[in-house]
C-alpha positions as CSV (number, residue, x, y, z in Angstrom):
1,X,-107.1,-106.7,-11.6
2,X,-103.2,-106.5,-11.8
3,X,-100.9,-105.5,-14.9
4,X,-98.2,-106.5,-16.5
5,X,-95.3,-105.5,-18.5
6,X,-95.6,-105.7,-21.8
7,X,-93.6,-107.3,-24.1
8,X,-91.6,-105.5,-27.3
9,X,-94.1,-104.1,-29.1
10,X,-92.5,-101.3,-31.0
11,X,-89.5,-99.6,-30.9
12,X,-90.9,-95.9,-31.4
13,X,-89.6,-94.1,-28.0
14,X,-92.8,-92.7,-25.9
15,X,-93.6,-90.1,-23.9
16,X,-91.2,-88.5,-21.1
17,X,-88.3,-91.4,-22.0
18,X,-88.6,-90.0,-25.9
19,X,-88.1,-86.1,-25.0
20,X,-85.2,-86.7,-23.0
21,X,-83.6,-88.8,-25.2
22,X,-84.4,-86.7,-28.7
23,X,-82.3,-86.7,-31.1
24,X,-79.8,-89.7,-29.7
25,X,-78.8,-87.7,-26.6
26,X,-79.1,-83.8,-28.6
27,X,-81.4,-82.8,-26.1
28,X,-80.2,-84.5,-23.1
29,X,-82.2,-83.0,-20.5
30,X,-81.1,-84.7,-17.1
31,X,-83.2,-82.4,-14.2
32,X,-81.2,-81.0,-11.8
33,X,-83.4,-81.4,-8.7
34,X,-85.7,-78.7,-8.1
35,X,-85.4,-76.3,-5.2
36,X,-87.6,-76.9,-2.1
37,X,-91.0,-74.3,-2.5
38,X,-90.2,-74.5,-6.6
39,X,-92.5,-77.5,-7.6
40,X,-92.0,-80.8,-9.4
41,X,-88.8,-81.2,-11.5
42,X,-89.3,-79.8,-15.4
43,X,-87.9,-80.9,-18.4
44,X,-87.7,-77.6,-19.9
45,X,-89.2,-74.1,-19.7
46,X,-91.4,-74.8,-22.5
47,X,-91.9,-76.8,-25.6
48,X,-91.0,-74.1,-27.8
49,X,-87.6,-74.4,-26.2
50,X,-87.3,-78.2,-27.0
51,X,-88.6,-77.8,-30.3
52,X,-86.4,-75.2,-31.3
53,X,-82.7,-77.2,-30.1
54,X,-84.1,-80.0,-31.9
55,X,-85.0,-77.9,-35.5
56,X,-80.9,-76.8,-35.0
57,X,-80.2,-80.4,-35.7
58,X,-79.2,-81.3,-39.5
59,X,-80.6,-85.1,-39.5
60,X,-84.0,-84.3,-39.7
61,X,-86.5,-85.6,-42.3
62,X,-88.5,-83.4,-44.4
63,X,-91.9,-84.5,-42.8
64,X,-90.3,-84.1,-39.4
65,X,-89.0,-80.4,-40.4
66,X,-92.3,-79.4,-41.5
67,X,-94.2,-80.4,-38.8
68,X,-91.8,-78.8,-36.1
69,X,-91.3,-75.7,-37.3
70,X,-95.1,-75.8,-38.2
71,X,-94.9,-75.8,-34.4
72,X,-92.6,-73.2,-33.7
73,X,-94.4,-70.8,-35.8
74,X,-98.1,-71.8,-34.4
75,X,-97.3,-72.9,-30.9
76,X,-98.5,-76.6,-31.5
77,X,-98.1,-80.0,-33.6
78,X,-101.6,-80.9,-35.0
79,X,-103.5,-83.5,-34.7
80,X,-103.3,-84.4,-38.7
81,X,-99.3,-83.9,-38.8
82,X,-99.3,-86.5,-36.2
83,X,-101.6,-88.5,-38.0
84,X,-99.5,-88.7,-41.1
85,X,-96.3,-89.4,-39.2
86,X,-98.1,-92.4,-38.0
87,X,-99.8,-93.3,-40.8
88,X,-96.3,-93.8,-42.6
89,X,-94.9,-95.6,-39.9
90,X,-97.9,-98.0,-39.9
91,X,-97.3,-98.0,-43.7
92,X,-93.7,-98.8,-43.5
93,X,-94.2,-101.5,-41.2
94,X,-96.7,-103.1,-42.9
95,X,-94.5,-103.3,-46.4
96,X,-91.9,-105.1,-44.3
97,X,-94.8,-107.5,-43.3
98,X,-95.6,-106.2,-39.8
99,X,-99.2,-105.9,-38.9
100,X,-100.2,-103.3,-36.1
101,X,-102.8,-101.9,-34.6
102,X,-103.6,-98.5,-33.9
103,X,-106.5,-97.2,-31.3
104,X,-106.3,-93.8,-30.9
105,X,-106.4,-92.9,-27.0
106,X,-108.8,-89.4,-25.7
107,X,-105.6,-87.3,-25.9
108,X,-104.9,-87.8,-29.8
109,X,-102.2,-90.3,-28.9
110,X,-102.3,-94.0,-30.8
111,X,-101.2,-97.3,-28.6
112,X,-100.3,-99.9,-30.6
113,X,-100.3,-103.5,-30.4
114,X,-98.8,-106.5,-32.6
115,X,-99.9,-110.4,-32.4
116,X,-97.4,-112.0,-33.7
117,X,-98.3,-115.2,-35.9
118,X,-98.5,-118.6,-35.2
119,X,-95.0,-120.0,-34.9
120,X,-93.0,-116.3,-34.4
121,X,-92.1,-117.1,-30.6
122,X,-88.2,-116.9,-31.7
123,X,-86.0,-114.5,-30.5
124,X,-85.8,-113.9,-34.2
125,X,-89.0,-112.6,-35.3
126,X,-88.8,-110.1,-32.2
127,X,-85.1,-108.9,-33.2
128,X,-86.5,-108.3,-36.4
129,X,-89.6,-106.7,-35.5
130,X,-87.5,-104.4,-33.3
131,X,-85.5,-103.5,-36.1
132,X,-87.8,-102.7,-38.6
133,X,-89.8,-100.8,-35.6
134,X,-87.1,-98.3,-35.1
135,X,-86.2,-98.1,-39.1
136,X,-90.2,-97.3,-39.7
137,X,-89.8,-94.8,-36.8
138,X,-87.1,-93.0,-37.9
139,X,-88.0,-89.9,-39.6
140,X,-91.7,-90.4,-39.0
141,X,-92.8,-90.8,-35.7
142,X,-90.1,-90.7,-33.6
143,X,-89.3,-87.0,-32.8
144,X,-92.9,-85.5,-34.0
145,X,-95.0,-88.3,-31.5
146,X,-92.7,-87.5,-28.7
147,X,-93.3,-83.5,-29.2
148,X,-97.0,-84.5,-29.8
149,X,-97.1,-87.0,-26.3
150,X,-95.7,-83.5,-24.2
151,X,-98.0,-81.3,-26.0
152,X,-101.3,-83.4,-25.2
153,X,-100.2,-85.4,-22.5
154,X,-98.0,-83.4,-20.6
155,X,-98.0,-79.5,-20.8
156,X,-96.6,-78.8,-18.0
157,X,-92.9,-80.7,-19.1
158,X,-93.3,-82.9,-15.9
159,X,-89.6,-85.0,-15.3
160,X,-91.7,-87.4,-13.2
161,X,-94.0,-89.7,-15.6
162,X,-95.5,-90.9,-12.0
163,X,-97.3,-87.3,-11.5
164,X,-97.9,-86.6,-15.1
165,X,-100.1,-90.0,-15.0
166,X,-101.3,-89.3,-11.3
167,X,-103.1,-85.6,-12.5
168,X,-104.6,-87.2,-15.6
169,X,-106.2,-89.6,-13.2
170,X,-107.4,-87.5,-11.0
171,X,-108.6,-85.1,-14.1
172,X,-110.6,-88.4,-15.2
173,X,-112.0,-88.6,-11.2
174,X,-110.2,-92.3,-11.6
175,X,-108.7,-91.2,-8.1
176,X,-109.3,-88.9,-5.8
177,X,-106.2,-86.1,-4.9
178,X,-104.9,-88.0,-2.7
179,X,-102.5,-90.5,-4.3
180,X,-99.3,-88.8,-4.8
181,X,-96.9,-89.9,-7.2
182,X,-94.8,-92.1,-5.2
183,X,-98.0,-93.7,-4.6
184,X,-98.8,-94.5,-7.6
185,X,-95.2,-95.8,-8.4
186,X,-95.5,-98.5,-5.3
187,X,-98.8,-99.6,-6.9
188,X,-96.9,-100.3,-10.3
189,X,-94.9,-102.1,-8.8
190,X,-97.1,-104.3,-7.1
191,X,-98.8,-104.7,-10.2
192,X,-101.6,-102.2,-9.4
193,X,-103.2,-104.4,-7.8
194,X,-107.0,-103.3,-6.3
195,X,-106.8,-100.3,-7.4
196,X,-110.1,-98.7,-7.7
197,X,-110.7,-98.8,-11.5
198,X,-110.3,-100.5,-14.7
199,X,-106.4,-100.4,-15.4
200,X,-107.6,-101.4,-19.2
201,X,-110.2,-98.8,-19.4
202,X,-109.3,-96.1,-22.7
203,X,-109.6,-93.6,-19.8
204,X,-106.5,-94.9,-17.7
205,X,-104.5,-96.6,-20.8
206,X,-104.8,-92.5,-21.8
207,X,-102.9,-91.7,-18.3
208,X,-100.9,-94.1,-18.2
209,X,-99.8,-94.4,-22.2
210,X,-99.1,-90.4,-22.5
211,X,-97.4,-90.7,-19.2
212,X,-94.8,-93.3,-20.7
213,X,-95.6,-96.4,-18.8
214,X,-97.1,-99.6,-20.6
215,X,-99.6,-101.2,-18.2
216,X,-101.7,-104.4,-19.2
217,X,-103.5,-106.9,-17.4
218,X,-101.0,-109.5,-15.9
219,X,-97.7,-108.2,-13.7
220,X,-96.0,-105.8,-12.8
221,X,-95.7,-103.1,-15.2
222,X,-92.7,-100.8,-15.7
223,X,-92.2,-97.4,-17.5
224,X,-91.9,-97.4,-21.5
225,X,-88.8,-97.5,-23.2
């Protein structure tokens, strides 16, 4: 089995890629490299931290104010404020006409999918798709999904979406501990080919999809955007 990278899907930014770029470069959180003896690279001290900075901002939505300092004051996002977020996005997408699919992955995340329709191979319909992607996302799921993606798929605020996806797979017994992250990237880029499980299973779609990278059956497949 091999994988490849996707295609546009939606414009909602994912996982690691989304919490450093929160906020259109507000929380720009370029890791300085760690120290030899002082462990993988972070993003932050904590999620609090992040959450906080990005509550200072003044362009935030009601829904997304809510929810975050829901967060500060609780010490997590819920599961049903991310639900709503993404239940209006799928809402607003599907008044402009865009139908998308949602399956929920074992972390709480959602993956989404859109077919486009007979005769919407134009560069066109994908512009506009785009569009109306990241004007659905905007105040909905944009910030609050990529708060929710660290708190479920990556507590530990991992800079390296290679080892965040490398211990859920080994959590899931997909791999044994001995495929480091670099590993794991050379694999990618070879399309992951004979690996030792299914790439498409909900098991490693939850690895790789909370880690930020969009792997399908095909070619290679590259990190999320």
């Amino acid at each position: 089995m091999t994988a490849r990278r996707t295609t546009p899907r939606r414009t909602r930014t994912t996982a690691l890629a989304a919490a450093v770029a929160l906020a259109g470069g507000a929380l720009l959180l370029a890791c300085a490299p760690t120290p030899p003896g002082h462990g993988p690279a972070r993003i932050a001290d904590s999620l609090a931290e992040l959450l906080e900075a990005e509550l200072a901002l003044d362009d935030l939505s009601d829904l997304e104010r809510d929810v975050l300092q829901r967060a500060v004051d609780t010490g997590r996002i819920e599961q049903a404020d991310y639900d709503e977020a993404m239940a209006r996005y799928l809402r607003c997408m599907a008044d402009a006409g865009f139908e998308v699919d949602a399956r929920q992955l074992l972390n709480g995340l959602y993956q989404l999918t859109h077919e486009r329709p007979d005769g919407a191979d134009d560069p066109g319909y994908t512009l506009e798709y785009l569009e109306t992607g990241d004007a659905c996302a905007t105040g909905t799921t944009r910030r609050i999904e990529a708060f929710f993606t660290l708190q479920q798929a990556n507590p530990d605020l991992l800079a390296d979406p290679y080892e965040v996806a490398v211990r859920c797979l080994t959590a899931a017994r997909l791999v044994d501990g001995r495929l480091t992250a670099r590993r794991l990237e050379r694999l990618v880029d070879r399309g992951l080919a004979g690996v030792p499980f299914d790439v498409m299973s909900l098991e490693a779609q939850t690895c790789f999809h909370g880690a930020g990278l969009a792997v399908a059956v095909g070619a290679p497949a590259s990190p999320a955007s």
